[in-house]
mmCIF file of C-alpha atoms in Angstrom:
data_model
loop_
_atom_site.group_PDB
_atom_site.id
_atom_site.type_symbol
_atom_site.label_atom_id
_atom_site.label_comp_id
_atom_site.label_asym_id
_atom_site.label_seq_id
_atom_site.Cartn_x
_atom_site.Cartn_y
_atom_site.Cartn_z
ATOM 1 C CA UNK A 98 126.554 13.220 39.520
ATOM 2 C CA UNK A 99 126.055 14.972 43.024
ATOM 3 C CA UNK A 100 124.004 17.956 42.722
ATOM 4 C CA UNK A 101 124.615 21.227 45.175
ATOM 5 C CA UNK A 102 120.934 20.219 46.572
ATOM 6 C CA UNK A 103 122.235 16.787 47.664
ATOM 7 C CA UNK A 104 125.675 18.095 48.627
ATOM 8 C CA UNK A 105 124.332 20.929 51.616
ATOM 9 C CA UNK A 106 122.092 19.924 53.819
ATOM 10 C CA UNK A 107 119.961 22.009 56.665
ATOM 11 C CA UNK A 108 120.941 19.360 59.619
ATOM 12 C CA UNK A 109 125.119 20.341 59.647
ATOM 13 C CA UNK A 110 124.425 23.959 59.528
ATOM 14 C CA UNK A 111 121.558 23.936 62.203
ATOM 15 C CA UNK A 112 123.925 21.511 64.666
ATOM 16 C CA UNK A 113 126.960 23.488 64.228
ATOM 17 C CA UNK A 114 124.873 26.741 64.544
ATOM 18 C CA UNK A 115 123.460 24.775 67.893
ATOM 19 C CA UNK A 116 127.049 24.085 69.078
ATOM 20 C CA UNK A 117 128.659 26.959 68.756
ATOM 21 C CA UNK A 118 125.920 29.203 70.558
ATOM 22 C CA UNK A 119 125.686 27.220 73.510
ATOM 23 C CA UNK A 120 126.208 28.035 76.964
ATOM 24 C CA UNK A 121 129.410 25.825 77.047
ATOM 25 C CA UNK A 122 131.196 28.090 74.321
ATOM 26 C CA UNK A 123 130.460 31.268 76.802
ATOM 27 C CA UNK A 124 129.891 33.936 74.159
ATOM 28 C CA UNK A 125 133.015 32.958 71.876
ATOM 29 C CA UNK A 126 135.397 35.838 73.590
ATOM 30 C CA UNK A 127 138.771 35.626 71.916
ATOM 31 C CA UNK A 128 141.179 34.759 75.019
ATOM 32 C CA UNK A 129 138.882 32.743 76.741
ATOM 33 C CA UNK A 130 138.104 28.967 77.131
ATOM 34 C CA UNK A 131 135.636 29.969 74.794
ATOM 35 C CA UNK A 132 138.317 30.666 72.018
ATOM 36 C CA UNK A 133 140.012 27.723 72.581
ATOM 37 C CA UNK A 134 137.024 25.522 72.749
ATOM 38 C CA UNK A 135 135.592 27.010 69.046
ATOM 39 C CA UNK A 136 139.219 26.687 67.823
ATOM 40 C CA UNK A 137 139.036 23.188 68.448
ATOM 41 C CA UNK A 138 135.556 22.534 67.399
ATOM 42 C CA UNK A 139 135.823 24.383 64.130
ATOM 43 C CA UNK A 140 139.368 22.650 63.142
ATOM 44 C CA UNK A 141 137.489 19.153 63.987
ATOM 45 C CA UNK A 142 135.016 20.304 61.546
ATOM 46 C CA UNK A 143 137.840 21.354 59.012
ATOM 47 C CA UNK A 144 139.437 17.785 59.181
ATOM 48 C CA UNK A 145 136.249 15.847 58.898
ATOM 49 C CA UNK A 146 135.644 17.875 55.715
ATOM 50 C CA UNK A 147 138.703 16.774 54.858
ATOM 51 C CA UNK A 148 140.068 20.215 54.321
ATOM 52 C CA UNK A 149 143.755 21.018 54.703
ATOM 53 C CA UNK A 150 145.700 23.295 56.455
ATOM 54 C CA UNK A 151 145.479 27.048 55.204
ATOM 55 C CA UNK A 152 149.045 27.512 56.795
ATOM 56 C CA UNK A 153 151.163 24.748 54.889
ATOM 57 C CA UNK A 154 154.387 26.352 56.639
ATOM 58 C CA UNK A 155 153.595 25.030 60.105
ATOM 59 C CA UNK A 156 151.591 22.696 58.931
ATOM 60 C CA UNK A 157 148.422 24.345 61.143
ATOM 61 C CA UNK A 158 144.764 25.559 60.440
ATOM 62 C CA UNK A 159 145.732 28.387 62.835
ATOM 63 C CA UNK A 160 147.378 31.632 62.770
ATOM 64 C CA UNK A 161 148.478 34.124 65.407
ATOM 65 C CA UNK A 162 146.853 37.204 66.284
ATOM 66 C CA UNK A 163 148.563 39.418 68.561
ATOM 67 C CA UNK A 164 146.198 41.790 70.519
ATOM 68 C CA UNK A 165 146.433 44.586 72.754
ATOM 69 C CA UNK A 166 142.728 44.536 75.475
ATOM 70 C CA UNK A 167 141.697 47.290 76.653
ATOM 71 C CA UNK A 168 138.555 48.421 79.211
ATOM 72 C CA UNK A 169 137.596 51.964 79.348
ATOM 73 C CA UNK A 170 136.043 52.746 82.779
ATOM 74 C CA UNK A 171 134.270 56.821 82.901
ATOM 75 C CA UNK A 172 134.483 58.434 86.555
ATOM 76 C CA UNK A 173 131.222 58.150 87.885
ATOM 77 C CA UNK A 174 129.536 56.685 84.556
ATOM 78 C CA UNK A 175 129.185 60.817 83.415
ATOM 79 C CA UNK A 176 130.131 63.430 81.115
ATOM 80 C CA UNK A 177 129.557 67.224 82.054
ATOM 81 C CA UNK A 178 128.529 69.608 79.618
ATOM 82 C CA UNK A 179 128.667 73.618 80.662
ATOM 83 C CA UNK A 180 127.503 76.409 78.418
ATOM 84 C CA UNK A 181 129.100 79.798 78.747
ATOM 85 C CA UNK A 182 125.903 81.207 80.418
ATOM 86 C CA UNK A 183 126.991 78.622 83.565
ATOM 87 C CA UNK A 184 123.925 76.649 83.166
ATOM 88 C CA UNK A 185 125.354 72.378 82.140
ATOM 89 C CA UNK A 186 124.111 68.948 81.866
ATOM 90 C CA UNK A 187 125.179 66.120 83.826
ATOM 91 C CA UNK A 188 124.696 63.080 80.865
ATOM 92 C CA UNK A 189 125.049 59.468 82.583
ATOM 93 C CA UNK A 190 126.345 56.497 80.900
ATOM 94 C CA UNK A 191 124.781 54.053 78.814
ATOM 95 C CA UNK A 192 121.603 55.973 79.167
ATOM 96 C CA UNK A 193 122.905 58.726 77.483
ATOM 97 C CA UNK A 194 126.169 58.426 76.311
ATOM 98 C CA UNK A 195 128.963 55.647 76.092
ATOM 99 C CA UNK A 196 132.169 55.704 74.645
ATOM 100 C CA UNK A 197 135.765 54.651 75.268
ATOM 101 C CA UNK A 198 139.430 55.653 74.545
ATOM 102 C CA UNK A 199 141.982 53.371 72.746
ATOM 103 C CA UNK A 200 144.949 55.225 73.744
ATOM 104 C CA UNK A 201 147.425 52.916 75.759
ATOM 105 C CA UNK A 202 147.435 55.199 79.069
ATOM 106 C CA UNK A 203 146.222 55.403 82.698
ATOM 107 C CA UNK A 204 144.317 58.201 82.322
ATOM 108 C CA UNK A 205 142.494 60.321 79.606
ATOM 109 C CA UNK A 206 140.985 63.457 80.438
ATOM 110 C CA UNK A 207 138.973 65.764 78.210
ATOM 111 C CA UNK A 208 138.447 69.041 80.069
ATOM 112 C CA UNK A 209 136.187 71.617 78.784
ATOM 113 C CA UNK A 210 136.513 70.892 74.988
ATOM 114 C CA UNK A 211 134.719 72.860 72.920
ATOM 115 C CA UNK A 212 131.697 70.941 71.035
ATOM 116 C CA UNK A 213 131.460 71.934 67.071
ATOM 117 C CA UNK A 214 128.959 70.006 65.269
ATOM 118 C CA UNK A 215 129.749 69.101 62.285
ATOM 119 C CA UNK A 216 126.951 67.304 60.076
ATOM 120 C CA UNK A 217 127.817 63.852 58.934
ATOM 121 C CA UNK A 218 131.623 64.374 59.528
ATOM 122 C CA UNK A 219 132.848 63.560 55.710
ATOM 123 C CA UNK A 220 135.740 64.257 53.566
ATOM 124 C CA UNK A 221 134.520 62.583 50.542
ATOM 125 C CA UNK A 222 136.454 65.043 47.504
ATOM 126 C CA UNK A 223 134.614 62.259 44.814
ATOM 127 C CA UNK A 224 131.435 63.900 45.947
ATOM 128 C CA UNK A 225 132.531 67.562 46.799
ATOM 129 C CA UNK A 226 131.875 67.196 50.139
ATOM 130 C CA UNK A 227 133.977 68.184 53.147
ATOM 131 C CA UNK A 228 131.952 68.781 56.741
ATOM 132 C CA UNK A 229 135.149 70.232 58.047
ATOM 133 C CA UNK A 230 136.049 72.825 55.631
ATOM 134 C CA UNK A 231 136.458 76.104 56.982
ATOM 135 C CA UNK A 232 136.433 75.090 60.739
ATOM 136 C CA UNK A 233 139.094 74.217 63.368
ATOM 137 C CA UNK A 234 138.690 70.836 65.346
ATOM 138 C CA UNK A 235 141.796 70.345 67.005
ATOM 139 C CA UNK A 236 141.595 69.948 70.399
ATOM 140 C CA UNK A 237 138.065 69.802 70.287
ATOM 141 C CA UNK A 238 134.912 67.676 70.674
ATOM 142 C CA UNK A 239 133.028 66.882 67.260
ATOM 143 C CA UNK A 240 129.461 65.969 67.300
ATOM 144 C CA UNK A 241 127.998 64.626 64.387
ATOM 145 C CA UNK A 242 125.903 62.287 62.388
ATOM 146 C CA UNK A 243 125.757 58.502 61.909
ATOM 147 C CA UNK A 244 125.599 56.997 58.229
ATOM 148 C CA UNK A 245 126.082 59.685 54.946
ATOM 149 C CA UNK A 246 124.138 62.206 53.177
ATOM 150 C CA UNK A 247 122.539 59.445 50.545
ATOM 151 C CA UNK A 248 120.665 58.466 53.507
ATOM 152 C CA UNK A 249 118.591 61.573 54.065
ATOM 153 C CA UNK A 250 118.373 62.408 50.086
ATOM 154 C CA UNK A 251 116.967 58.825 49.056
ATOM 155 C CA UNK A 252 118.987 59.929 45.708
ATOM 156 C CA UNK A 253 120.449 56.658 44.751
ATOM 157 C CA UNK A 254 123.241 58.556 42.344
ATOM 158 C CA UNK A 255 124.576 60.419 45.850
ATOM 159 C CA UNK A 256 126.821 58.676 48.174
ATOM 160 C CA UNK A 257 125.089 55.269 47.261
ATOM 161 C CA UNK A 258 121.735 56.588 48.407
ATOM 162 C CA UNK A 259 120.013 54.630 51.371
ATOM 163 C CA UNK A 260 123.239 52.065 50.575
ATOM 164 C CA UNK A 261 125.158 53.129 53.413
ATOM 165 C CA UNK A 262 129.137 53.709 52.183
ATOM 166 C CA UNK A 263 131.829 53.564 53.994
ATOM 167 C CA UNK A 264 131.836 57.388 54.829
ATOM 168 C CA UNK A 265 128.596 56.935 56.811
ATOM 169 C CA UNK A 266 129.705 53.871 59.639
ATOM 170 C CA UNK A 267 130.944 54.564 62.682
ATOM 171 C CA UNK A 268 134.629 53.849 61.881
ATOM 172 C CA UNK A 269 135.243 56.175 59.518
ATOM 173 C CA UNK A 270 133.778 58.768 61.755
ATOM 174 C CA UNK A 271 136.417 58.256 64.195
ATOM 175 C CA UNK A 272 139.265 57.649 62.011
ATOM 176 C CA UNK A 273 138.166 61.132 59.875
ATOM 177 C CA UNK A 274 137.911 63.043 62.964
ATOM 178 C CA UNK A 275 141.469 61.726 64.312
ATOM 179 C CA UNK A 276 142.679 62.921 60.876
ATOM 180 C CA UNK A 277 141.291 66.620 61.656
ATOM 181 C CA UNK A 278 142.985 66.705 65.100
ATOM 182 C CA UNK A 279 140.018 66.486 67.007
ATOM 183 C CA UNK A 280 140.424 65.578 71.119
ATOM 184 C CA UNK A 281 136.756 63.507 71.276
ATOM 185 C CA UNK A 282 133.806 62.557 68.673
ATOM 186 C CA UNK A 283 130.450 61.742 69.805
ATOM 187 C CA UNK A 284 128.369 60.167 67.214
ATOM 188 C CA UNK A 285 124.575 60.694 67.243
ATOM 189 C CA UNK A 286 122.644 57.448 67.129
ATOM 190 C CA UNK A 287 119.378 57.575 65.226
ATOM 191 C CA UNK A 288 118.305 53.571 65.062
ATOM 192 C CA UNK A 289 116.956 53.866 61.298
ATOM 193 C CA UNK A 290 120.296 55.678 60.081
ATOM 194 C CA UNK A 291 122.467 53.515 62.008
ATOM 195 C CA UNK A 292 120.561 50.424 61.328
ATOM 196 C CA UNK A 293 120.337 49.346 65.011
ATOM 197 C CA UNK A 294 119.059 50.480 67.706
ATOM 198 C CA UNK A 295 120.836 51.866 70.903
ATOM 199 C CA UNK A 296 120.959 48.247 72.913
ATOM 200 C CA UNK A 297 123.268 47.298 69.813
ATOM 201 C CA UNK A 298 125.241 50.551 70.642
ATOM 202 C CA UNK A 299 125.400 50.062 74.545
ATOM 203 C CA UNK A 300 126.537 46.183 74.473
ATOM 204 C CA UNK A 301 129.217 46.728 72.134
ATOM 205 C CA UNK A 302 131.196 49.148 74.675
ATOM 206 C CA UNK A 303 130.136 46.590 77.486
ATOM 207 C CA UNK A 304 132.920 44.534 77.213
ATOM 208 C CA UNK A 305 136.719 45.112 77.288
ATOM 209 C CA UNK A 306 138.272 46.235 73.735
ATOM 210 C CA UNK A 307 140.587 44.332 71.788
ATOM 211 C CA UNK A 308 142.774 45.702 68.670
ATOM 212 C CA UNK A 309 145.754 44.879 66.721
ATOM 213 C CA UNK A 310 148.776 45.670 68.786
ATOM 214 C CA UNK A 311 149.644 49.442 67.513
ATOM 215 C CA UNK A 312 152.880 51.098 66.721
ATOM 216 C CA UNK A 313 152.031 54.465 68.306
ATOM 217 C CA UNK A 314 149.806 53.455 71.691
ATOM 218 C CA UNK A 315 147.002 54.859 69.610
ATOM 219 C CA UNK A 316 148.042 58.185 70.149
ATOM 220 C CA UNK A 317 147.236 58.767 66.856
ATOM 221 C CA UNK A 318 143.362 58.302 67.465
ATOM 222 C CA UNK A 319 141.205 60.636 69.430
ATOM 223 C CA UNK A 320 140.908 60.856 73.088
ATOM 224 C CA UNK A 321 137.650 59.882 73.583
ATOM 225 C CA UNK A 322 135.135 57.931 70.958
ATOM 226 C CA UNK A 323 131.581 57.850 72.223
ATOM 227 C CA UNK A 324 127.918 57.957 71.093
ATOM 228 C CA UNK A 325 125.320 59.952 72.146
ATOM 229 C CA UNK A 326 121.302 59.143 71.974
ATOM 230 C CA UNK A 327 119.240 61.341 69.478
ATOM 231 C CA UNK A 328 117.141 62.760 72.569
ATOM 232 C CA UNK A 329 120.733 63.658 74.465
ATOM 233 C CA UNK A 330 121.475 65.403 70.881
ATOM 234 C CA UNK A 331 118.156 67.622 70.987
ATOM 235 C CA UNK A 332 118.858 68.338 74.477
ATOM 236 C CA UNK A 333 122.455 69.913 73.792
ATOM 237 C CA UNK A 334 120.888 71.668 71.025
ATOM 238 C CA UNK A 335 118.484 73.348 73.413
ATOM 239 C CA UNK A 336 121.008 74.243 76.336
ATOM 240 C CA UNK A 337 122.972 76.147 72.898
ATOM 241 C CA UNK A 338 120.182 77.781 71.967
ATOM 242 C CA UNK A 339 119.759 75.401 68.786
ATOM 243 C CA UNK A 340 117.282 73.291 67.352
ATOM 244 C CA UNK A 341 118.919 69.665 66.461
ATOM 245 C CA UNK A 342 116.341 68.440 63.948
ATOM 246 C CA UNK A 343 116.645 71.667 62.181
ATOM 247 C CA UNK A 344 120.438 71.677 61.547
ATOM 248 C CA UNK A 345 120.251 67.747 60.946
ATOM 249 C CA UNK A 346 117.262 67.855 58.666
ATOM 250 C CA UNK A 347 119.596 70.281 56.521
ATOM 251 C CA UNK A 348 123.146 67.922 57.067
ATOM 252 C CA UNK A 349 122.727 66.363 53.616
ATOM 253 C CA UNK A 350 122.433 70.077 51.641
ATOM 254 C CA UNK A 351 123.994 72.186 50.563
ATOM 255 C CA UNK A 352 122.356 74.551 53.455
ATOM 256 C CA UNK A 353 124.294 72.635 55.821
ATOM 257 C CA UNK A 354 126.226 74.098 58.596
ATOM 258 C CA UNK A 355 128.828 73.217 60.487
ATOM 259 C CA UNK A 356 129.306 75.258 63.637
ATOM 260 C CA UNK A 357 130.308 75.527 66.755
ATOM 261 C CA UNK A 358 127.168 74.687 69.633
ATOM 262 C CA UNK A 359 128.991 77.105 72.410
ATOM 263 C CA UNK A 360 129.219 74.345 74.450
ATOM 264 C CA UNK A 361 132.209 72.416 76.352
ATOM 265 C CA UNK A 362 132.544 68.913 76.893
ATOM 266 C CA UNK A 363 134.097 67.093 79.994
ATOM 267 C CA UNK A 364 134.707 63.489 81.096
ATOM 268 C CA UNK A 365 137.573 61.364 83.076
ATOM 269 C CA UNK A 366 139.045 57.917 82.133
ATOM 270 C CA UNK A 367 140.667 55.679 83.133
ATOM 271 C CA UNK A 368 142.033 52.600 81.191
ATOM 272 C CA UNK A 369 143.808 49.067 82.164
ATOM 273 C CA UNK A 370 145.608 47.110 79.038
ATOM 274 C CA UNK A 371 147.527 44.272 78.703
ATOM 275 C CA UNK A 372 149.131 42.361 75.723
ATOM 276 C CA UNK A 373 147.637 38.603 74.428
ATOM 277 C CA UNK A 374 147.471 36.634 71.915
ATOM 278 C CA UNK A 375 144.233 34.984 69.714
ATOM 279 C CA UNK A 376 143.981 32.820 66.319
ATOM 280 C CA UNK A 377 142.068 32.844 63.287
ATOM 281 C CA UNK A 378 141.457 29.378 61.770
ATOM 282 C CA UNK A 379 141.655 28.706 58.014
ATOM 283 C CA UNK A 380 141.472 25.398 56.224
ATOM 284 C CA UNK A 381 141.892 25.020 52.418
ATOM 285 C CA UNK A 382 140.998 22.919 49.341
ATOM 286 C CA UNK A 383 143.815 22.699 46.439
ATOM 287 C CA UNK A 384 142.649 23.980 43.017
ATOM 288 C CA UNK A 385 142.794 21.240 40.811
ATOM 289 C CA UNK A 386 144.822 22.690 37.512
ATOM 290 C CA UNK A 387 145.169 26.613 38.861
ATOM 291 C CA UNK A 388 146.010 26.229 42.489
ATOM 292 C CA UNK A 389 147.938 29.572 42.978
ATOM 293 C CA UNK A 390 144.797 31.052 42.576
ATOM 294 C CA UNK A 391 142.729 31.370 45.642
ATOM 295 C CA UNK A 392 139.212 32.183 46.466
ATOM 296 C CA UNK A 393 138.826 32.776 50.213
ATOM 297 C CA UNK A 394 135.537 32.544 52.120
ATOM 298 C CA UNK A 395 135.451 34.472 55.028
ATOM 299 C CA UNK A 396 133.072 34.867 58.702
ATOM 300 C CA UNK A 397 134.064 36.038 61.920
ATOM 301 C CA UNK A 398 134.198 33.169 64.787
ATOM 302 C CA UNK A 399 133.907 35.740 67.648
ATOM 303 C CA UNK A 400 131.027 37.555 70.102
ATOM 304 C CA UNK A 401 130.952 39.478 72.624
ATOM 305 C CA UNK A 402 131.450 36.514 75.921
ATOM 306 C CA UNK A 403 129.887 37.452 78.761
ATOM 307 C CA UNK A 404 128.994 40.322 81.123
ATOM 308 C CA UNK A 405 129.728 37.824 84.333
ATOM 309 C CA UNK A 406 126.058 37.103 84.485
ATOM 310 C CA UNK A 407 124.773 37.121 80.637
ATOM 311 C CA UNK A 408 126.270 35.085 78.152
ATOM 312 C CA UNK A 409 126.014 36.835 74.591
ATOM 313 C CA UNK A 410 125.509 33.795 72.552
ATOM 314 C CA UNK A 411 125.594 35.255 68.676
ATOM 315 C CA UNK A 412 123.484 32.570 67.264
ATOM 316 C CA UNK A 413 122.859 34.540 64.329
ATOM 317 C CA UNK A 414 126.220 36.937 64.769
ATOM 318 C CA UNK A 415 128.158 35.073 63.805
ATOM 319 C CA UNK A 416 127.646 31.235 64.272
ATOM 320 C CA UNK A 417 125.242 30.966 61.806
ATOM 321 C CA UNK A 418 127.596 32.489 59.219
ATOM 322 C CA UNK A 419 129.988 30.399 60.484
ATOM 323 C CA UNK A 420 128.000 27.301 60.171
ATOM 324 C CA UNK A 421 126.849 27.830 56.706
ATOM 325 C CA UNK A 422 130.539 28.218 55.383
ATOM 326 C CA UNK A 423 131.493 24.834 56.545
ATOM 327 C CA UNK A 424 128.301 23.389 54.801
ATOM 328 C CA UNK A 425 129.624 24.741 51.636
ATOM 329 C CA UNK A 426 133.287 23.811 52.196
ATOM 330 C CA UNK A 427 131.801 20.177 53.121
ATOM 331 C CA UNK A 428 130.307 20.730 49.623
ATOM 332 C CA UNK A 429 132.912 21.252 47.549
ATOM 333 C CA UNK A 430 134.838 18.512 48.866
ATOM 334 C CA UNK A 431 132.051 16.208 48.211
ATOM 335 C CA UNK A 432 132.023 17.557 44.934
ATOM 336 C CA UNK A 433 135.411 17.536 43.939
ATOM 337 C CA UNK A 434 136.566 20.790 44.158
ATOM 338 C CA UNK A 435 137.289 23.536 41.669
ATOM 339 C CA UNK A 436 140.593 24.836 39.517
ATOM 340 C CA UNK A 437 141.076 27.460 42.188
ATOM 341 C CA UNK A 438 141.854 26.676 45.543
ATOM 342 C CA UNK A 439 139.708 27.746 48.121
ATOM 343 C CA UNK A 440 140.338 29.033 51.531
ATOM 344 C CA UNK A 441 138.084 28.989 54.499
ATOM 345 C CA UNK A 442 139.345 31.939 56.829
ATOM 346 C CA UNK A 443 137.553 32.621 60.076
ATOM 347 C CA UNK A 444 138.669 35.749 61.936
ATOM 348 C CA UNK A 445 138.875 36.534 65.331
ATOM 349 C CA UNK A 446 138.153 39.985 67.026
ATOM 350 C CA UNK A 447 135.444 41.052 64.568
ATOM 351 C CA UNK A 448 132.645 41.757 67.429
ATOM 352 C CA UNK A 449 135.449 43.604 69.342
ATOM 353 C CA UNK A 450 136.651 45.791 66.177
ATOM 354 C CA UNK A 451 140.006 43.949 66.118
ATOM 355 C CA UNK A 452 139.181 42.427 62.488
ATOM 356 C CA UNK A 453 141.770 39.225 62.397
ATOM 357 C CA UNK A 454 141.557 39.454 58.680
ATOM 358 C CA UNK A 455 143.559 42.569 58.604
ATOM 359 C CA UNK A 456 147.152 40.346 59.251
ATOM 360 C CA UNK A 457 145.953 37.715 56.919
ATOM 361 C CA UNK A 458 149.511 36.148 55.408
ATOM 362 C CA UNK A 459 149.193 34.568 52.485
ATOM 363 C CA UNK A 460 150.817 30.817 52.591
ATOM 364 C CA UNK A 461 153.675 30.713 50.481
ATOM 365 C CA UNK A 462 152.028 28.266 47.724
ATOM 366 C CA UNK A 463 149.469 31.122 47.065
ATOM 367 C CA UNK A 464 150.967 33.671 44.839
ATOM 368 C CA UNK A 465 147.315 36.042 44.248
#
């Protein structure tokens, strides 16, 4: 009987790894030739596996994603910051800040906002912990903390510990400060809390956005959603009279404060959109006595394409991933299969926060 040992080996993963991060796949950008060049290598790989289609109704590995891009350009590359004494800063983008807007308009303007820090920027009732309470954001620009509380207190029984939760990453920032009405959010990137460093930060925001084609033009999100480095922290700490490593050495007690810095915030925008259209790929195995049952494996085909001279290739983000999945789904087939049915589902958009997975449909012969 096959073992798992004989069934994987390190030559598939290494050439599909190989393929999929070379020059001729330019960066994997969904609505490229690079999308439609991994769409056709990976469902080649599907049908040599012998894998069938994870959408049975059309009888297609594929399924639509309907996207909305969108590239955030600041006037001049800068965001002014005046105190009420008259003295400012002038902070220039990427060195010290970047950010973009997801609303679906021409322009976005954020004119002197006042700036309210406000620790790690949680509303986590589980834990008795709300950054926000007793202070107004609306309108406003919030500047606050990457990752959670457990961070700081190395207490594994709070928030997880130095497991980061979902409170402390970078999307629930933004979504909690939409929530409290706030105009802008600047996040303040520390590479040990955040886990990578500011390069990570920068080439993220490089490229043109794409999300999930929204019901309200993102109105409902805030203005503006930008990071800021640590050093670009301290120094609007010291033009409000404030030391930053004081008030964020104290974020994850229960001296914290959140106040306001005294400070306004102002930048210009302007964005171009446009509607397309990109595909996940999934390719199945039937259970063999419980097939309505499904266990789905999951990696994001996507990277970040190409600045026009750099190609991002995303060897290890996510190709690698990507590669290993197929190994295994080569390995169940040669093994027979299982009594569930499994599903290989790779997403699009993940690099460019679109997360394909989000409109997965199950197939009709799948009823969990």
């Amino acid at each position: 009987k096959m073992s798992w040992t004989d069934a994987i080996g390190q030559e598939g993963l290494f050439e599909v790894t190989k393929v999929l991060a070379s020059d001729e796949f330019g960066g994997r950008f969904p609505d490229s030739d690079g999308e439609k060049k991994t769409l056709a290598y990976l469902e080649q790989q599907f049908r040599e596996a012998g894998l069938e289609p994870g959408n049975p109704k059309e009888n297609s590995y594929f399924q639509k994603v309907p996207l909305v891009r969108i590239e955030t350009k600041i006037q001049d590359e800068k965001m002014a910051i005046s105190s009420k004494n008259g003295e400012g800063l002038s902070l220039s983008s990427p060195e010290d800040f970047v950010g973009i807007s997801w609303r679906m308009q021409d322009d976005v303007q954020i004119d002197k906002s006042e700036m309210i820090f406000v620790g790690y920027g949680i509303v986590a009732p589980e834990y008795n912990w709300n950054d926000y309470a007793g202070i107004d954001v609306k309108g406003k620009t919030v500047v606050l903390m990457i990752n959670d509380p457990g961070f700081a207190s190395k207490d594994p029984t709070f928030f997880d510990g130095t497991t980061m939760t979902y409170y402390g990453r970078w999307t629930y920032k933004y979504e909690e400060a939409a929530r409290q009405g706030a105009a802008s959010v600047l996040i303040v990137h520390e590479t040990a809390a955040a886990a990578y460093p500011w390069t990570v930060v920068v080439t993220g925001r490089a490229t043109p956005q794409m999300h999930p084609v929204p019901q309200d033009e993102y109105k409902s999100r805030c203005s503006f959603e930008g990071w800021i480095t640590g050093d670009t922290a301290t120094r609007l700490f010291q033009l409000a009279g404030k030391n930053y490593a004081e008030f964020a050495g104290k974020a994850h007690t229960s001296e914290r404060q959140s106040v306001s810095l005294q400070l306004e915030s102002s930048i210009k925008l302007k964005n171009k959109f446009g509607y397309l259209e990109s595909h996940n790929i999934f390719g199945m195995i039937p259970g063999t006595t419980r097939p309505d049952e499904v266990v789905i494996f999951s990696a994001h085909w996507d990277h970040l394409g190409t600045n026009g001279k750099d190609i991002y290739h995303g060897a290890r983000d996510n190709a690698l991933s990507v590669a290993g999945l197929i190994e295994i789904a080569k390995a169940f087939k040669k093994l027979g299969g299982t009594e569930r049915s499994l599903v290989f589902f790779f997403v699009d958009g993940r690099r460019t926060r679109t997360f394909g997975c989000g409109i997965l449909r199950r197939p009709s012969n799948f009823s969990t």
